[in-house]
Coordinates of N, CA and C in Angstrom, one line a residue:
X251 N 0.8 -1.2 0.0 CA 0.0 0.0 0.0 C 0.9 1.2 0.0
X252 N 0.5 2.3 -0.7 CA 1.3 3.3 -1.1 C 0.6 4.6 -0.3
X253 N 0.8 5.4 0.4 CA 0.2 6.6 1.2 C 0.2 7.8 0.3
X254 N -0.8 8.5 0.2 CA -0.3 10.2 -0.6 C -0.9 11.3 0.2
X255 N -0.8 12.2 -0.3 CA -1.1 13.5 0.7 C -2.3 14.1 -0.1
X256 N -3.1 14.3 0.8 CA -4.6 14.8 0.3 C -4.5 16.1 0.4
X257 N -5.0 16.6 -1.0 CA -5.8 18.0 -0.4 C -6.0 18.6 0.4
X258 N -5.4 19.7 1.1 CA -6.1 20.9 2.2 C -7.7 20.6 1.5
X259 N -8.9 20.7 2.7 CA -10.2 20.7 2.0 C -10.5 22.1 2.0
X260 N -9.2 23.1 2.0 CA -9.6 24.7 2.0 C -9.0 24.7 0.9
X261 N -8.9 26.5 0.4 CA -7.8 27.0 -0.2 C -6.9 27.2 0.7
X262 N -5.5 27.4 0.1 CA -4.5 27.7 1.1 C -4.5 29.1 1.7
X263 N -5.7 30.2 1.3 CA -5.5 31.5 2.0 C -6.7 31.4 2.9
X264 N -7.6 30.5 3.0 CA -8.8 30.2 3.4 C -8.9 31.1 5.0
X265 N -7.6 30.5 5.6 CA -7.7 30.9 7.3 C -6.7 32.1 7.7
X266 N -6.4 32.5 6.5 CA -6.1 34.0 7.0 C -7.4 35.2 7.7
X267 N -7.1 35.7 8.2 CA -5.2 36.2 8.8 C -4.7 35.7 10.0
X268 N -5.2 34.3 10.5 CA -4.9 33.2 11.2 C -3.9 32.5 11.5
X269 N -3.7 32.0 10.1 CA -2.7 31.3 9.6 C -2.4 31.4 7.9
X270 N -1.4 32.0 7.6 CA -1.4 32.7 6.9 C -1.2 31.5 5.7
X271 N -1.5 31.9 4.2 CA -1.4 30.9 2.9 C 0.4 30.9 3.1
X272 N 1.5 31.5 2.9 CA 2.3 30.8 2.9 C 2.7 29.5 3.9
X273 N 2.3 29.9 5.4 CA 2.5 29.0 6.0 C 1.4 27.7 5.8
X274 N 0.6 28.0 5.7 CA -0.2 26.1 4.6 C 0.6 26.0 3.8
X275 N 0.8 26.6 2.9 CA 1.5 26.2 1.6 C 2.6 25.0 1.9
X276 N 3.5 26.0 2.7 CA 4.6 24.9 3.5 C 4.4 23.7 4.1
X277 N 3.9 24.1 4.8 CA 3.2 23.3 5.8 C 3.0 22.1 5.5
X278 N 1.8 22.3 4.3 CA 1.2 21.0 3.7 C 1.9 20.6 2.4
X279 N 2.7 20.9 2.2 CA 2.9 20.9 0.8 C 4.2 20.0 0.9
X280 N 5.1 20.8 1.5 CA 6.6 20.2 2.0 C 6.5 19.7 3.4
X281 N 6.0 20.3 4.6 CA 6.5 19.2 5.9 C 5.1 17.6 6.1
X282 N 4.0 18.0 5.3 CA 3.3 16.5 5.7 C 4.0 16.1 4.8
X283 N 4.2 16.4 3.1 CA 4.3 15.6 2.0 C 5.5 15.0 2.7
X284 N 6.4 15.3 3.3 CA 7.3 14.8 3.8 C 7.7 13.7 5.1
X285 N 6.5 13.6 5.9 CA 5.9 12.7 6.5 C 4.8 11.5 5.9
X286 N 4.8 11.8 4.7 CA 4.2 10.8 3.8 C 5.1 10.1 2.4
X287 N 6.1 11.0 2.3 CA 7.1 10.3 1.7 C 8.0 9.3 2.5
X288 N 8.5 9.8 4.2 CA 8.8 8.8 5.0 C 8.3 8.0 5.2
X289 N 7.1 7.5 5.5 CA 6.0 6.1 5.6 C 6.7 5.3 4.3
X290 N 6.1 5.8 3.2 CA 6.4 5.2 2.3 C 7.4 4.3 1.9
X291 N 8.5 5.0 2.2 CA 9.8 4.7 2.2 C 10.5 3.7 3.2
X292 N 9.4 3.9 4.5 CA 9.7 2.9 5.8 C 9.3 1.4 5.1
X293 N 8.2 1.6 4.7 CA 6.9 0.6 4.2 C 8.0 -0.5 3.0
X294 N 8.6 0.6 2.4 CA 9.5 -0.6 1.3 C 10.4 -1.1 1.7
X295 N 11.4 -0.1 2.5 CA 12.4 -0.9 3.5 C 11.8 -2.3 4.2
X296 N 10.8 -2.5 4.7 CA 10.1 -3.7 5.6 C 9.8 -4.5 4.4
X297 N 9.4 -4.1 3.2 CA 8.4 -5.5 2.5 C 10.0 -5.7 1.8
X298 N 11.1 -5.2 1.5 CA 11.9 -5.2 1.2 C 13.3 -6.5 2.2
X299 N 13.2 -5.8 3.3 CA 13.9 -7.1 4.6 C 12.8 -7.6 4.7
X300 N 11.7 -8.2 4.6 CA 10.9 -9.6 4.4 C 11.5 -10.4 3.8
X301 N 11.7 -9.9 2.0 CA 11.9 -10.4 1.1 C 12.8 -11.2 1.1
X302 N 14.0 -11.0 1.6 CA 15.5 -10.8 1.8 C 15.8 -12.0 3.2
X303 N 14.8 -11.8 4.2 CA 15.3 -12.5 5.2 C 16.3 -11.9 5.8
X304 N 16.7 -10.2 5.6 CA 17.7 -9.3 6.3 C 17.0 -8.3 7.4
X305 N 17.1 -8.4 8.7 CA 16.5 -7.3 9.4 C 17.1 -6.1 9.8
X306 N 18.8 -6.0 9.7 CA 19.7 -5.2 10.3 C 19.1 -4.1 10.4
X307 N 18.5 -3.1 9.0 CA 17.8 -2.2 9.6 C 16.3 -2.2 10.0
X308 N 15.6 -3.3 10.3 CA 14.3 -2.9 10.6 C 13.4 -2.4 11.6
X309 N 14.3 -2.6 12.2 CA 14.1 -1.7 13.6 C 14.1 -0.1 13.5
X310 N 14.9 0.4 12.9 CA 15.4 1.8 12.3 C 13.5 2.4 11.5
X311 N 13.4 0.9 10.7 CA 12.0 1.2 9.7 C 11.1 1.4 10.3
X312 N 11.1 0.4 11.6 CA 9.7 0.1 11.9 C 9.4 1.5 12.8
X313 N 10.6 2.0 13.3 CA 10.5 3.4 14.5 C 10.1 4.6 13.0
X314 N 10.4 4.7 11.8 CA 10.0 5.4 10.8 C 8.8 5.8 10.7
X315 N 8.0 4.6 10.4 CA 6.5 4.5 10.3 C 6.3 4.5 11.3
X316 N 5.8 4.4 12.9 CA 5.3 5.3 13.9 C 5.6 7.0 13.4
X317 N 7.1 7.4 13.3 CA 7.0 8.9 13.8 C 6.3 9.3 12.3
X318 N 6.4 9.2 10.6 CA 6.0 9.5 9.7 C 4.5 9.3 9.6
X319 N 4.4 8.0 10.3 CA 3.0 7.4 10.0 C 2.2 8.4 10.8
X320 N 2.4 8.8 12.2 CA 1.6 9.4 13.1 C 1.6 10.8 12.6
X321 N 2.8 11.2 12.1 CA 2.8 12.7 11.5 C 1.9 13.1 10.3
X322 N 1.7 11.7 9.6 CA 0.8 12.0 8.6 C -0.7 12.0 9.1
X323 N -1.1 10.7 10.3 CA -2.4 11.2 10.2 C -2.7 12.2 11.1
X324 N -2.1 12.8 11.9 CA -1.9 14.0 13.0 C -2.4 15.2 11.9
X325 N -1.8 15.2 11.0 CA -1.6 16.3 10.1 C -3.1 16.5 9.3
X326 N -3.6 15.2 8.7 CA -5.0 15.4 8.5 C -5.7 15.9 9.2
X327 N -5.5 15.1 10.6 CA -6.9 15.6 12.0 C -6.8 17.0 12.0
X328 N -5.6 17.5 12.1 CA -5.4 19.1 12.1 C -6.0 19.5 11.0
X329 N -5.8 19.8 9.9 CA -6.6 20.0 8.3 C -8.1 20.2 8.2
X330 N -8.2 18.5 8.9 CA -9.8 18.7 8.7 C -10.5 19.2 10.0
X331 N -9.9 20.1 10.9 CA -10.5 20.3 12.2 C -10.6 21.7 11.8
X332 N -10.1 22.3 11.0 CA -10.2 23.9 10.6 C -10.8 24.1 9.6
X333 N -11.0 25.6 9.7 CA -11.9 26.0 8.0 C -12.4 27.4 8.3
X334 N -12.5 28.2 7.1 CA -12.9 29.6 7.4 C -14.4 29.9 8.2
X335 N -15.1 28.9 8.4 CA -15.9 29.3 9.0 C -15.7 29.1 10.0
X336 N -15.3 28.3 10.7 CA -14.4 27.7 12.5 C -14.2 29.2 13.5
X337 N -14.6 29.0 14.3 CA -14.5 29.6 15.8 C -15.2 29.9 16.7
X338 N -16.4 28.8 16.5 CA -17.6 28.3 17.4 C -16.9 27.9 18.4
X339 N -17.6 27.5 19.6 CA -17.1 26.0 20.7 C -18.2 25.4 20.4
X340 N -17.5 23.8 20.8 CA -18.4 22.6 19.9 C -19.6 22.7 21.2
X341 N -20.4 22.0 20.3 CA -22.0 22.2 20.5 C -22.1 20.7 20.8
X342 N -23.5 20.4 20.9 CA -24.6 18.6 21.2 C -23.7 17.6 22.1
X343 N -23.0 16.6 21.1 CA -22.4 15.2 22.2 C -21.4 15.5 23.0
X344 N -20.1 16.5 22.2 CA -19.3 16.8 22.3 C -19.2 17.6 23.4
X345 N -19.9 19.0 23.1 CA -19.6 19.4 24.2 C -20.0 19.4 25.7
X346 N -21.3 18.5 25.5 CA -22.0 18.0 26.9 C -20.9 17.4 27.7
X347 N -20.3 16.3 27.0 CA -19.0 15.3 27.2 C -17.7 16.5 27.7
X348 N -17.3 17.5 27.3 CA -16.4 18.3 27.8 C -16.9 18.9 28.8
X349 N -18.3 19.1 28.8 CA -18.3 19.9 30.4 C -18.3 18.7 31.9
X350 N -18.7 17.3 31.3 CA -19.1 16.0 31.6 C -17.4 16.2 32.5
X351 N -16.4 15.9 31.8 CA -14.9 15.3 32.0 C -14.6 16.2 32.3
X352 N -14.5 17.6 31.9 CA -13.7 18.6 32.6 C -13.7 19.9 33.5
X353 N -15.2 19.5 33.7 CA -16.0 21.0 34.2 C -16.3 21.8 33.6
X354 N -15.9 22.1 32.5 CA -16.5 23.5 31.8 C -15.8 23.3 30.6
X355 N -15.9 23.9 29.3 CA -15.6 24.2 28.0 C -14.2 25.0 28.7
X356 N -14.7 26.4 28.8 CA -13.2 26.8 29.8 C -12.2 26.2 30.5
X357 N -12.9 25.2 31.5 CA -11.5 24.5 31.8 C -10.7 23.3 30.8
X358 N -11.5 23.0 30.1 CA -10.9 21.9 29.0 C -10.1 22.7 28.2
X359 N -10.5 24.1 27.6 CA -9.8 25.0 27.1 C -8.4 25.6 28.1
X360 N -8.1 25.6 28.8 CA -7.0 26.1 29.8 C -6.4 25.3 29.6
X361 N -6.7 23.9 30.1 CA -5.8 22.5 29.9 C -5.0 22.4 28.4
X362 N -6.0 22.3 27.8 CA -5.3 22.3 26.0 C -4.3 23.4 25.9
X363 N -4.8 24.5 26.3 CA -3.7 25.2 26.0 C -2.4 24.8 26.9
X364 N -2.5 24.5 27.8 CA -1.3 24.2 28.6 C -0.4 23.3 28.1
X365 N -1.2 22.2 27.8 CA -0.9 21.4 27.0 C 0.3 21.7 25.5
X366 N -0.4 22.8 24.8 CA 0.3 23.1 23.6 C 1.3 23.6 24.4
X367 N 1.5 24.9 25.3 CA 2.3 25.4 25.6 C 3.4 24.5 25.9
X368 N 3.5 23.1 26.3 CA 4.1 22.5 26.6 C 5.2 21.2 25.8
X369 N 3.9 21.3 24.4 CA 4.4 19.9 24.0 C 5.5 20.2 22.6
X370 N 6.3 19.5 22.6 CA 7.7 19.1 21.3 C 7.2 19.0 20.3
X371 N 5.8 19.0 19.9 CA 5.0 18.4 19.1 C 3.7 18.6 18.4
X372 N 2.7 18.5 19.4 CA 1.5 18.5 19.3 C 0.6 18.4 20.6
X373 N -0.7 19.0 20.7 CA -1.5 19.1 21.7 C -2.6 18.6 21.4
X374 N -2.9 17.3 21.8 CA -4.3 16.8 21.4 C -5.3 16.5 22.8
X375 N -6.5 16.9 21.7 CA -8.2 16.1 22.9 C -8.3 15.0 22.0
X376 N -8.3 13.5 22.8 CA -8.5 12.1 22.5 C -9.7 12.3 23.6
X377 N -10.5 10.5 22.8 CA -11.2 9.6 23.9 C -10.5 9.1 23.9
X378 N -10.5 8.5 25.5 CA -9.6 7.5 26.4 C -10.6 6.2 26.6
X379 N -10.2 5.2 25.4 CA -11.4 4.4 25.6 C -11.0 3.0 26.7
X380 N -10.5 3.5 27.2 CA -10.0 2.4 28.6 C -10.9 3.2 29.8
X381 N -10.7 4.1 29.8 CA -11.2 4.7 30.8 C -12.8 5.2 30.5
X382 N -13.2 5.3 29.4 CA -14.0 5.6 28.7 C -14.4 7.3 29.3
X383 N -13.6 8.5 28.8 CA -13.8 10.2 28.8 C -12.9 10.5 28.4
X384 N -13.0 11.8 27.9 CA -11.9 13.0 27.1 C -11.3 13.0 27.9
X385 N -9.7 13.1 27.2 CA -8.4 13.5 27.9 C -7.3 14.7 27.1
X386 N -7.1 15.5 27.8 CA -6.0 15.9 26.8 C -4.5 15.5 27.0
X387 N -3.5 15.5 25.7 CA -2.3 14.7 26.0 C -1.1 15.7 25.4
X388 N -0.1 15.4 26.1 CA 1.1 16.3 25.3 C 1.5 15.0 24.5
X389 N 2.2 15.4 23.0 CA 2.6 14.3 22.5 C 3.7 15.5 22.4
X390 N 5.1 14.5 21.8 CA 6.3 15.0 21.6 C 6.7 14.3 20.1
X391 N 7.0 15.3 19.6 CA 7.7 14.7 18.2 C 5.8 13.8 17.9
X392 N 6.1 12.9 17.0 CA 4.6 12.9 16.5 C 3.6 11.2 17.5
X393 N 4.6 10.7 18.2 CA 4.6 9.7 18.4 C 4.9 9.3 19.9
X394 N 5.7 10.4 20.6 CA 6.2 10.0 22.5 C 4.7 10.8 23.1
X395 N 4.0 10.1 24.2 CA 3.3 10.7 24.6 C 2.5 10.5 24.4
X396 N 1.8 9.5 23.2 CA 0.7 8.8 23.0 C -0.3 7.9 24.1
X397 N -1.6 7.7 24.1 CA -1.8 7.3 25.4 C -2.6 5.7 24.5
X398 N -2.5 4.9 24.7 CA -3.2 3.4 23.9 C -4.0 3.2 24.7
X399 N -5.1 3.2 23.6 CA -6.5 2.7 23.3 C -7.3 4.4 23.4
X400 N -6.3 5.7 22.8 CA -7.2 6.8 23.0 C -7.5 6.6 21.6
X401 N -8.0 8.0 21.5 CA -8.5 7.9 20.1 C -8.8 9.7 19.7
X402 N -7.6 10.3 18.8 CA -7.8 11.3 18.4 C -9.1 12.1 18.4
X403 N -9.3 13.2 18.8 CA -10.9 14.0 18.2 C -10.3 15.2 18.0
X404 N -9.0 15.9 18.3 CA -9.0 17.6 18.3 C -6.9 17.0 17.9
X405 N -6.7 17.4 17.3 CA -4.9 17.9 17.1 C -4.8 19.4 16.8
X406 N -3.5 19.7 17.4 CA -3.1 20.8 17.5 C -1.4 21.1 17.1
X407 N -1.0 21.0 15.7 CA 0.4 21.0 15.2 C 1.1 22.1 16.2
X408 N 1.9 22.3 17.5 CA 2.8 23.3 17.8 C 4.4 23.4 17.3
X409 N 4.9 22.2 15.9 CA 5.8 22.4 15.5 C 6.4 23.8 15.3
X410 N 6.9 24.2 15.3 CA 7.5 25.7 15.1 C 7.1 26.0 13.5
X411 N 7.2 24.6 12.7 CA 7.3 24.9 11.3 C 5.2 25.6 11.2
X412 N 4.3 25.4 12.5 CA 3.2 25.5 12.2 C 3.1 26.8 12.3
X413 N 4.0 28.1 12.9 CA 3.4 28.7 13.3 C 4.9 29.9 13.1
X414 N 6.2 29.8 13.1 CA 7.0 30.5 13.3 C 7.2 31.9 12.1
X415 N 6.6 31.8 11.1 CA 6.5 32.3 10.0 C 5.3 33.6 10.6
X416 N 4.5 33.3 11.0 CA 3.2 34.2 11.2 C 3.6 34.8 12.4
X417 N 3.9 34.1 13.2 CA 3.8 34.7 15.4 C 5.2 35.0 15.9
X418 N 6.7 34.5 14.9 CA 7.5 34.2 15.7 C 7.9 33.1 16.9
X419 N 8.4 33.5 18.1 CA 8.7 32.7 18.8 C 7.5 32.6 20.2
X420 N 6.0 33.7 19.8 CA 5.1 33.5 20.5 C 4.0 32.5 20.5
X421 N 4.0 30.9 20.4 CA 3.6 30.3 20.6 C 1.7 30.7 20.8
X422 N 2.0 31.1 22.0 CA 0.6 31.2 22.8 C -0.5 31.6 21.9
X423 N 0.0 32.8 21.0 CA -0.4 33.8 19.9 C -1.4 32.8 18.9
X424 N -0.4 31.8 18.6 CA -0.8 30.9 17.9 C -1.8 30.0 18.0
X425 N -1.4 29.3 19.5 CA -2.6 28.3 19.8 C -4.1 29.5 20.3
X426 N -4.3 30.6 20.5 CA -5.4 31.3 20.4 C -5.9 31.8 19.0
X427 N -4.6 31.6 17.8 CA -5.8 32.1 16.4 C -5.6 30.9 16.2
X428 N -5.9 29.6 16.5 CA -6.1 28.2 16.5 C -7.7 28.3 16.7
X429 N -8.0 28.8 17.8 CA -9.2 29.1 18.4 C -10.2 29.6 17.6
X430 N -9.3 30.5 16.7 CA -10.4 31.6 15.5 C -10.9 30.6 14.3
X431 N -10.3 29.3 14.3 CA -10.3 28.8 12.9 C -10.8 27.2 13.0
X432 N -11.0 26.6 14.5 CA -11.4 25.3 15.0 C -12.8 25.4 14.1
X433 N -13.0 24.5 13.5 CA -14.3 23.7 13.1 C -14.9 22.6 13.9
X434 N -15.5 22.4 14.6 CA -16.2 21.4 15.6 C -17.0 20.2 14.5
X435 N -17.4 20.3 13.5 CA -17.7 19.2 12.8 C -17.1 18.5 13.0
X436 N -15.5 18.0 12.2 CA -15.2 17.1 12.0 C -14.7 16.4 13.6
X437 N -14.3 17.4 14.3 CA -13.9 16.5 15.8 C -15.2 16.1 16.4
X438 N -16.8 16.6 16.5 CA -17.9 16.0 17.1 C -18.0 14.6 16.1
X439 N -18.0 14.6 15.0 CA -17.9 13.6 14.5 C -16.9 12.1 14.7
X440 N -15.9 12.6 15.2 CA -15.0 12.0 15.6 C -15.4 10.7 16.8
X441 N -15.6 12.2 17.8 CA -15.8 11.3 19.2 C -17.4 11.0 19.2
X442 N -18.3 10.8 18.2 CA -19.7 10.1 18.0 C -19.0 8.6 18.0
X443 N -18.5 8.7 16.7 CA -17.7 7.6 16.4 C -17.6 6.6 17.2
X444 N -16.2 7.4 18.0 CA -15.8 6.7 19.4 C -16.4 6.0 20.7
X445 N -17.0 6.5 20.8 CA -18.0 6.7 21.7 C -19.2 5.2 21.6
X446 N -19.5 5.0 19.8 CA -20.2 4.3 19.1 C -19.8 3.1 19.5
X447 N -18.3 2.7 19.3 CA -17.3 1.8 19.3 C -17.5 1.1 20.9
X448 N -16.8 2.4 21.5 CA -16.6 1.5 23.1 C -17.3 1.6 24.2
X449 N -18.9 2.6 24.2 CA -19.5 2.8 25.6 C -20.4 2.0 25.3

């Protein structure tokens, strides 16, 4: 199986003056395409030492595809979590469920941000389907940090490459016009899903 990189489902000026079209441009163009060229490339190395009966590097491969693999679908959830019309707070399952787990929309929002403020990586709201409720997590790089059996509903790219172009070295700036441009569709959609699956 061969991975490729989809479409922004915006234009790339869509979420200005947010996030600005050169930084999608980049963004999506060069640093996912580039986490989807790594997969790829992991993916042949392995069907490759099958073939062969050689593993010396597959260990090297198999750590590939976690960080590329998780970078690529990290990168969609973000994508499809935005859009020029975004900067509601989510409404119906979702956000009954956030005031449910966290006390308030506001405090789930504090958390997340703290979160971003904090992470190497990325700032995500998962279901925790072990425990069955929202959690938020710092991940590092696209893959340290992860919590198993959660399940994506909200990503939040704080790569430098997401945001250094528009804000500089103000982070914070960023994860608040994050706020201007969230679409709650696709993440209520998400955790319906979830939810479908394991309660």
């Amino acid at each position: 199986m061969s991975y490729e990189l989809p479409p922004l489902p915006y234009d790339y000026d869509a979420l200005e003056p947010h996030i600005s079209e050169q930084v999608l441009t980049w963004h999506h163009d060069t640093h996912h395409q580039g986490y989807v060229n790594g997969w790829n490339s992991a993916e042949e190395t392995l069907a490759d030492n099958r073939e062969a009966g050689e593993f010396g590097d597959s260990a090297s491969a198999l750590r590939s595809v976690t960080h590329n693999g998780s970078g690529h679908i990290l990168h969609e959830l973000f994508w499809d979590a935005m859009g020029p019309e975004g900067g509601d707070e989510p409404s119906g399952a979702l956000a009954a469920r956030i005031e449910e787990d966290f006390g308030s929309y506001e405090a789930w929002k504090g958390e997340f941000e703290a979160a971003a403020s904090d992470a190497g990586g990325w700032a995500l709201l998962v279901y925790d389907s072990f425990s069955n409720q929202l959690r938020n997590v710092v991940v590092d790089k696209h893959d340290q940090g992860a919590l198993w059996g959660a399940h994506p509903i909200l990503a939040l790219d704080v790569w430098e490459h997401s945001y250094y172009y528009d804000y500089g070295p103000a982070r914070g700036d960023f994860v608040e016009a994050f706020f201007e441009v969230v679409d709650w569709e696709e993440p209520a959609d998400r955790f319906e899903q979830a939810v479908e699956l394991f309660e």
